[in-house]
């Protein structure tokens, strides 16, 4: 596309200073490489979480089964929930955002590339730390919600809960740093002409999610630190028999935990807001409504946390408030759904795998949304609390919604990220198998839940009458695994032999399709100028701008929304890219060693304290090298321009 | 009828059901709360979980008949059973459940009834309902409470009413 490559000979392209091989990945500050590292590592964790789910499904497939022991089963569902949320869905969204947001807004990198590298390393180390717990006495087995006081040392003596606290803490720091990075990048580094109201909707949703994260995640971090002190250092925040309050944990946890659901789902709503218009060959219907209903969801998401706690006995006033607020969230969500439908209405649909996933997202998410509205009603909720009905609802939202949205995004952007096309035929096999087996797995859970089956039980007796639904769910989950194997096969073969991807395989409207596939390290040789919400369609189809179907005689001029602006002369500034550096990796290693020290500080004081000291020293060394490299890299530094 | 007007009707046809659905849900809440009598559990006071054996009414857990057909069941949930684990009442009885926990958070859910409470150490949960249909009902702990969570099952037995149930 002309936007990027036009005057290449007139600017000095950067001396690309990438180290070869593994060193290039360990020292990278390139948002694209970091995005790929997020996607790959999150997908590995996602597969592990899936295997944990399969083990649980095998255990529950028949009554009175003893495939797993109760303790292993409890570790499995704790790690499944924790993994899927913190190490799977969230970082998959972050990975897509990390890769695409700078490209979509016409920037060369994230605002803080080294902080970005710190985020990916802390995320990977935090995830690995959680999994180390399997080998040192047992993984956490208190549920991903970790209700007090079961998490206290008296009831959970292994270090599993401590690993959970510190592992989640590390990924939390990574997420908060990442969110700050997204906010600054999106607010400050948009290409000239790209006003907030011209940003792609995926960027909008990432911006909203970053703000949600900043307000929600610190609450979890603080609560887990309180828990750590309860377990080891004699405080009693959540200890009811010493005057603490077990319900306080639930408030703190869900004040984070409910916005977290929107952290998982909003980016995928952004993805399908990109995919649907591209493959309907129509602009998004009601752009402003889609964008601002995302803001409304983000705001309302903070007012509904106690709908997880209707069975606690908070009293009628609190229950009524949180029930009503939960109903309200359905309004902006419904607005989005209708806008997506209207986008497809009378479009010329191109049913690629990506588009199929986006359409299926709408259908499955609506099912999950409707069971969500019934759950928002306190009297109904009290009947369903902690039954499999909730499991069904939650998986329709997070699998039928988030996972399918992420697959829509992966099939959409894989050519851009790798330079190869995924196989569409395998993709469609995967899609249909996944859609059918997903429903086979999770739909019967509505029924077993209504028949009274509680969540998180290791096994059940045959005469309880839940056997048939559980057997169907288990068969469905095994088929789901096949769908994921097809995807893995597709990725591995396409990376080697897939057709070479052109720059713009889908005839997209946003800036990432203006650069080659995969994009050059510097993204854009010349910062693009943006005149509407669909900069690339403007360029490719100038005669369609402003709804005119006639070939243009002169360039239309209209300063209004979606119109043209006066030509801005291109400024040929030199391209400035951050140098590769190991500093963020070193800092993360230091923080991780510090974390191991914290875990064992209560039990092995001296050894743990020395480990903490070593960790702090490594961290200090990392920070020192960080400061040095950022000084060298600064644009004002004499010899290292370009 | 012109095209624009049709489009307008079409839009109204979407908007009105979207408004009607939440209103219907609200109405359903009001009906369940006032007509059917389904209530959400309420915080019925606090109790020191260390001192259950000396604090009334939890010093004597069990079923008490307050008046003919009117019962009070005082239940302690603990790792991994309910005390009492089995409750037997005649059909048509109105029972108030007063429940607390000795250790971690548990649940108290009686199948096919509105009784479903979180049982929290330090807090008393209370709910009342009437059992009309004779039969055996499982009582589940629905809040995950540790390795024996799946074993934490009690039973409520509703026997056919003592007298021929004419004046229920």
mmCIF file of C-alpha atoms in Angstrom, chain A residues 248-461:
data_model
loop_
_atom_site.group_PDB
_atom_site.id
_atom_site.type_symbol
_atom_site.label_atom_id
_atom_site.label_comp_id
_atom_site.label_asym_id
_atom_site.label_seq_id
_atom_site.Cartn_x
_atom_site.Cartn_y
_atom_site.Cartn_z
ATOM 1 C CA UNK A 248 -14.320 -8.782 53.359
ATOM 2 C CA UNK A 249 -12.229 -11.033 51.103
ATOM 3 C CA UNK A 250 -15.252 -11.672 48.918
ATOM 4 C CA UNK A 251 -15.898 -7.942 48.529
ATOM 5 C CA UNK A 252 -12.279 -7.224 47.652
ATOM 6 C CA UNK A 253 -11.976 -10.219 45.369
ATOM 7 C CA UNK A 254 -15.141 -9.551 43.391
ATOM 8 C CA UNK A 255 -14.479 -5.816 43.203
ATOM 9 C CA UNK A 256 -11.587 -6.980 41.090
ATOM 10 C CA UNK A 257 -13.214 -10.166 39.830
ATOM 11 C CA UNK A 258 -16.211 -8.737 38.094
ATOM 12 C CA UNK A 259 -14.432 -5.981 36.148
ATOM 13 C CA UNK A 260 -12.009 -8.769 35.225
ATOM 14 C CA UNK A 261 -14.800 -10.372 33.198
ATOM 15 C CA UNK A 262 -14.970 -7.188 31.117
ATOM 16 C CA UNK A 263 -11.185 -7.126 30.876
ATOM 17 C CA UNK A 264 -11.529 -10.522 29.197
ATOM 18 C CA UNK A 265 -14.510 -9.827 26.959
ATOM 19 C CA UNK A 266 -14.147 -6.191 25.813
ATOM 20 C CA UNK A 267 -11.013 -6.703 23.665
ATOM 21 C CA UNK A 268 -12.737 -9.568 21.886
ATOM 22 C CA UNK A 269 -15.718 -7.300 21.278
ATOM 23 C CA UNK A 270 -13.179 -4.960 19.714
ATOM 24 C CA UNK A 271 -11.827 -7.774 17.542
ATOM 25 C CA UNK A 272 -15.197 -8.658 16.105
ATOM 26 C CA UNK A 273 -15.942 -4.950 15.587
ATOM 27 C CA UNK A 274 -12.972 -5.046 13.171
ATOM 28 C CA UNK A 275 -13.707 -8.442 11.633
ATOM 29 C CA UNK A 276 -17.428 -7.970 10.957
ATOM 30 C CA UNK A 277 -17.132 -4.764 8.866
ATOM 31 C CA UNK A 278 -14.178 -6.124 6.870
ATOM 32 C CA UNK A 279 -15.964 -9.323 5.869
ATOM 33 C CA UNK A 280 -19.345 -7.628 5.439
ATOM 34 C CA UNK A 281 -17.668 -5.046 3.205
ATOM 35 C CA UNK A 282 -19.526 -2.312 5.061
ATOM 36 C CA UNK A 283 -18.432 0.240 7.653
ATOM 37 C CA UNK A 284 -19.377 -0.607 11.241
ATOM 38 C CA UNK A 285 -22.943 0.429 12.009
ATOM 39 C CA UNK A 286 -23.202 2.970 14.828
ATOM 40 C CA UNK A 287 -19.471 3.453 15.485
ATOM 41 C CA UNK A 288 -20.043 5.900 18.343
ATOM 42 C CA UNK A 289 -22.584 3.627 20.001
ATOM 43 C CA UNK A 290 -20.239 0.650 19.869
ATOM 44 C CA UNK A 291 -17.371 2.716 21.293
ATOM 45 C CA UNK A 292 -19.303 4.483 24.055
ATOM 46 C CA UNK A 293 -21.301 1.417 25.068
ATOM 47 C CA UNK A 294 -17.882 -0.100 25.742
ATOM 48 C CA UNK A 295 -17.189 2.838 28.063
ATOM 49 C CA UNK A 296 -20.581 2.283 29.730
ATOM 50 C CA UNK A 297 -19.825 -1.409 30.256
ATOM 51 C CA UNK A 298 -16.447 -0.529 31.738
ATOM 52 C CA UNK A 299 -18.055 1.906 34.168
ATOM 53 C CA UNK A 300 -21.041 -0.245 35.151
ATOM 54 C CA UNK A 301 -18.707 -3.220 35.545
ATOM 55 C CA UNK A 302 -17.523 -1.663 38.811
ATOM 56 C CA UNK A 303 -21.032 -1.433 40.266
ATOM 57 C CA UNK A 304 -22.074 -5.067 40.094
ATOM 58 C CA UNK A 305 -19.534 -7.057 42.053
ATOM 59 C CA UNK A 306 -21.901 -8.195 44.823
ATOM 60 C CA UNK A 307 -24.036 -10.164 42.368
ATOM 61 C CA UNK A 308 -21.486 -12.887 43.046
ATOM 62 C CA UNK A 309 -22.524 -12.701 46.691
ATOM 63 C CA UNK A 310 -26.323 -12.830 46.740
ATOM 64 C CA UNK A 311 -26.215 -15.970 48.913
ATOM 65 C CA UNK A 312 -24.102 -14.199 51.548
ATOM 66 C CA UNK A 313 -27.062 -12.380 53.040
ATOM 67 C CA UNK A 314 -26.164 -8.756 52.357
ATOM 68 C CA UNK A 315 -29.756 -7.675 52.881
ATOM 69 C CA UNK A 316 -32.524 -6.671 50.474
ATOM 70 C CA UNK A 317 -31.266 -3.153 49.746
ATOM 71 C CA UNK A 318 -27.786 -4.219 48.661
ATOM 72 C CA UNK A 319 -29.159 -7.151 46.699
ATOM 73 C CA UNK A 320 -31.699 -4.939 44.914
ATOM 74 C CA UNK A 321 -29.035 -2.399 43.988
ATOM 75 C CA UNK A 322 -26.585 -4.943 42.633
ATOM 76 C CA UNK A 323 -29.347 -6.825 40.845
ATOM 77 C CA UNK A 324 -30.558 -3.655 39.127
ATOM 78 C CA UNK A 325 -27.021 -2.568 38.191
ATOM 79 C CA UNK A 326 -26.420 -5.996 36.681
ATOM 80 C CA UNK A 327 -29.560 -5.647 34.567
ATOM 81 C CA UNK A 328 -28.315 -2.262 33.375
ATOM 82 C CA UNK A 329 -25.160 -3.798 31.893
ATOM 83 C CA UNK A 330 -27.384 -5.702 29.494
ATOM 84 C CA UNK A 331 -28.330 -2.387 27.852
ATOM 85 C CA UNK A 332 -24.927 -1.329 26.429
ATOM 86 C CA UNK A 333 -24.212 -4.970 25.637
ATOM 87 C CA UNK A 334 -27.466 -5.215 23.700
ATOM 88 C CA UNK A 335 -26.607 -1.976 21.883
ATOM 89 C CA UNK A 336 -23.397 -3.566 20.671
ATOM 90 C CA UNK A 337 -25.119 -6.752 19.563
ATOM 91 C CA UNK A 338 -27.698 -4.862 17.517
ATOM 92 C CA UNK A 339 -24.975 -2.732 15.948
ATOM 93 C CA UNK A 340 -23.044 -5.835 14.912
ATOM 94 C CA UNK A 341 -26.178 -7.341 13.402
ATOM 95 C CA UNK A 342 -26.878 -4.088 11.576
ATOM 96 C CA UNK A 343 -23.299 -4.076 10.294
ATOM 97 C CA UNK A 344 -23.869 -7.433 8.632
ATOM 98 C CA UNK A 345 -27.363 -6.472 7.432
ATOM 99 C CA UNK A 346 -27.310 -6.200 3.636
ATOM 100 C CA UNK A 347 -23.550 -6.497 3.549
ATOM 101 C CA UNK A 348 -21.901 -8.823 1.068
ATOM 102 C CA UNK A 349 -20.713 -11.368 3.573
ATOM 103 C CA UNK A 350 -17.448 -13.173 3.011
ATOM 104 C CA UNK A 351 -17.663 -16.236 5.262
ATOM 105 C CA UNK A 352 -14.014 -16.792 6.095
ATOM 106 C CA UNK A 353 -13.095 -18.713 9.249
ATOM 107 C CA UNK A 354 -12.495 -15.419 11.004
ATOM 108 C CA UNK A 355 -15.976 -14.179 10.032
ATOM 109 C CA UNK A 356 -17.594 -17.467 11.093
ATOM 110 C CA UNK A 357 -15.994 -17.106 14.497
ATOM 111 C CA UNK A 358 -17.184 -13.504 14.768
ATOM 112 C CA UNK A 359 -20.765 -14.442 13.888
ATOM 113 C CA UNK A 360 -20.665 -17.402 16.232
ATOM 114 C CA UNK A 361 -19.355 -15.052 18.942
ATOM 115 C CA UNK A 362 -22.567 -13.037 18.664
ATOM 116 C CA UNK A 363 -24.792 -16.116 18.904
ATOM 117 C CA UNK A 364 -23.026 -17.841 21.773
ATOM 118 C CA UNK A 365 -22.431 -14.606 23.663
ATOM 119 C CA UNK A 366 -26.147 -13.827 23.506
ATOM 120 C CA UNK A 367 -26.933 -17.210 25.083
ATOM 121 C CA UNK A 368 -24.399 -16.504 27.825
ATOM 122 C CA UNK A 369 -25.745 -12.976 28.206
ATOM 123 C CA UNK A 370 -29.321 -14.145 28.627
ATOM 124 C CA UNK A 371 -28.414 -16.710 31.257
ATOM 125 C CA UNK A 372 -26.471 -13.826 32.810
ATOM 126 C CA UNK A 373 -29.571 -11.653 32.991
ATOM 127 C CA UNK A 374 -31.477 -14.418 34.731
ATOM 128 C CA UNK A 375 -28.586 -14.744 37.183
ATOM 129 C CA UNK A 376 -28.689 -10.990 37.838
ATOM 130 C CA UNK A 377 -32.068 -11.427 39.487
ATOM 131 C CA UNK A 378 -31.368 -12.122 43.179
ATOM 132 C CA UNK A 379 -34.215 -14.623 43.775
ATOM 133 C CA UNK A 380 -33.251 -16.665 40.736
ATOM 134 C CA UNK A 381 -29.565 -16.315 41.497
ATOM 135 C CA UNK A 382 -30.066 -17.703 44.985
ATOM 136 C CA UNK A 383 -31.427 -20.877 43.406
ATOM 137 C CA UNK A 384 -28.502 -21.146 40.993
ATOM 138 C CA UNK A 385 -25.611 -20.014 43.164
ATOM 139 C CA UNK A 386 -22.649 -22.333 42.797
ATOM 140 C CA UNK A 387 -24.555 -24.791 40.648
ATOM 141 C CA UNK A 388 -23.447 -25.989 37.218
ATOM 142 C CA UNK A 389 -25.861 -23.471 35.707
ATOM 143 C CA UNK A 390 -23.314 -20.795 36.614
ATOM 144 C CA UNK A 391 -20.550 -22.891 35.057
ATOM 145 C CA UNK A 392 -22.594 -23.055 31.851
ATOM 146 C CA UNK A 393 -23.280 -19.288 31.871
ATOM 147 C CA UNK A 394 -19.669 -18.405 32.501
ATOM 148 C CA UNK A 395 -18.335 -20.667 29.746
ATOM 149 C CA UNK A 396 -20.848 -19.360 27.213
ATOM 150 C CA UNK A 397 -19.502 -15.870 27.924
ATOM 151 C CA UNK A 398 -15.808 -16.684 28.178
ATOM 152 C CA UNK A 399 -15.525 -19.569 25.712
ATOM 153 C CA UNK A 400 -18.423 -18.881 23.352
ATOM 154 C CA UNK A 401 -17.587 -15.187 23.665
ATOM 155 C CA UNK A 402 -13.954 -14.494 24.472
ATOM 156 C CA UNK A 403 -12.265 -17.585 23.002
ATOM 157 C CA UNK A 404 -14.254 -17.462 19.782
ATOM 158 C CA UNK A 405 -13.512 -13.743 19.525
ATOM 159 C CA UNK A 406 -9.811 -14.441 19.994
ATOM 160 C CA UNK A 407 -9.956 -17.097 17.266
ATOM 161 C CA UNK A 408 -11.664 -14.573 14.996
ATOM 162 C CA UNK A 409 -8.720 -12.272 15.714
ATOM 163 C CA UNK A 410 -6.076 -14.956 15.225
ATOM 164 C CA UNK A 411 -7.471 -16.048 11.852
ATOM 165 C CA UNK A 412 -7.811 -12.374 10.875
ATOM 166 C CA UNK A 413 -4.326 -11.227 11.854
ATOM 167 C CA UNK A 414 -2.243 -14.410 11.469
ATOM 168 C CA UNK A 415 -1.273 -13.421 7.875
ATOM 169 C CA UNK A 416 -0.213 -9.992 9.128
ATOM 170 C CA UNK A 417 1.852 -11.399 11.982
ATOM 171 C CA UNK A 418 3.555 -14.285 10.198
ATOM 172 C CA UNK A 419 3.437 -13.457 6.499
ATOM 173 C CA UNK A 420 1.662 -16.772 5.844
ATOM 174 C CA UNK A 421 -2.019 -17.572 5.360
ATOM 175 C CA UNK A 422 -3.715 -20.119 7.612
ATOM 176 C CA UNK A 423 -5.457 -22.968 5.819
ATOM 177 C CA UNK A 424 -9.116 -21.960 5.471
ATOM 178 C CA UNK A 425 -10.372 -25.521 4.925
ATOM 179 C CA UNK A 426 -8.794 -26.774 8.166
ATOM 180 C CA UNK A 427 -9.989 -23.583 9.818
ATOM 181 C CA UNK A 428 -13.586 -24.278 8.896
ATOM 182 C CA UNK A 429 -13.334 -27.885 10.093
ATOM 183 C CA UNK A 430 -11.979 -26.535 13.348
ATOM 184 C CA UNK A 431 -14.727 -23.919 13.591
ATOM 185 C CA UNK A 432 -17.656 -26.277 13.048
ATOM 186 C CA UNK A 433 -16.222 -28.991 15.274
ATOM 187 C CA UNK A 434 -15.561 -26.423 17.973
ATOM 188 C CA UNK A 435 -19.015 -24.860 17.743
ATOM 189 C CA UNK A 436 -20.762 -28.232 17.999
ATOM 190 C CA UNK A 437 -18.566 -29.708 20.704
ATOM 191 C CA UNK A 438 -18.599 -26.459 22.692
ATOM 192 C CA UNK A 439 -22.381 -26.639 22.864
ATOM 193 C CA UNK A 440 -22.242 -30.346 23.583
ATOM 194 C CA UNK A 441 -19.910 -29.646 26.498
ATOM 195 C CA UNK A 442 -21.537 -26.656 28.085
ATOM 196 C CA UNK A 443 -25.223 -26.724 27.204
ATOM 197 C CA UNK A 444 -25.955 -29.820 29.347
ATOM 198 C CA UNK A 445 -24.455 -27.953 32.305
ATOM 199 C CA UNK A 446 -27.531 -25.700 32.327
ATOM 200 C CA UNK A 447 -29.570 -28.857 32.882
ATOM 201 C CA UNK A 448 -27.338 -30.572 35.433
ATOM 202 C CA UNK A 449 -27.209 -27.245 37.270
ATOM 203 C CA UNK A 450 -30.965 -26.947 37.320
ATOM 204 C CA UNK A 451 -31.081 -30.540 38.565
ATOM 205 C CA UNK A 452 -29.107 -29.319 41.570
ATOM 206 C CA UNK A 453 -25.531 -30.300 40.787
ATOM 207 C CA UNK A 454 -23.176 -28.061 42.819
ATOM 208 C CA UNK A 455 -19.894 -26.789 41.387
ATOM 209 C CA UNK A 456 -16.476 -28.032 42.367
ATOM 210 C CA UNK A 457 -17.526 -31.470 43.523
ATOM 211 C CA UNK A 458 -15.049 -34.263 42.987
ATOM 212 C CA UNK A 459 -17.676 -36.897 42.276
ATOM 213 C CA UNK A 460 -21.361 -37.670 42.753
ATOM 214 C CA UNK A 461 -23.496 -40.732 43.370
#
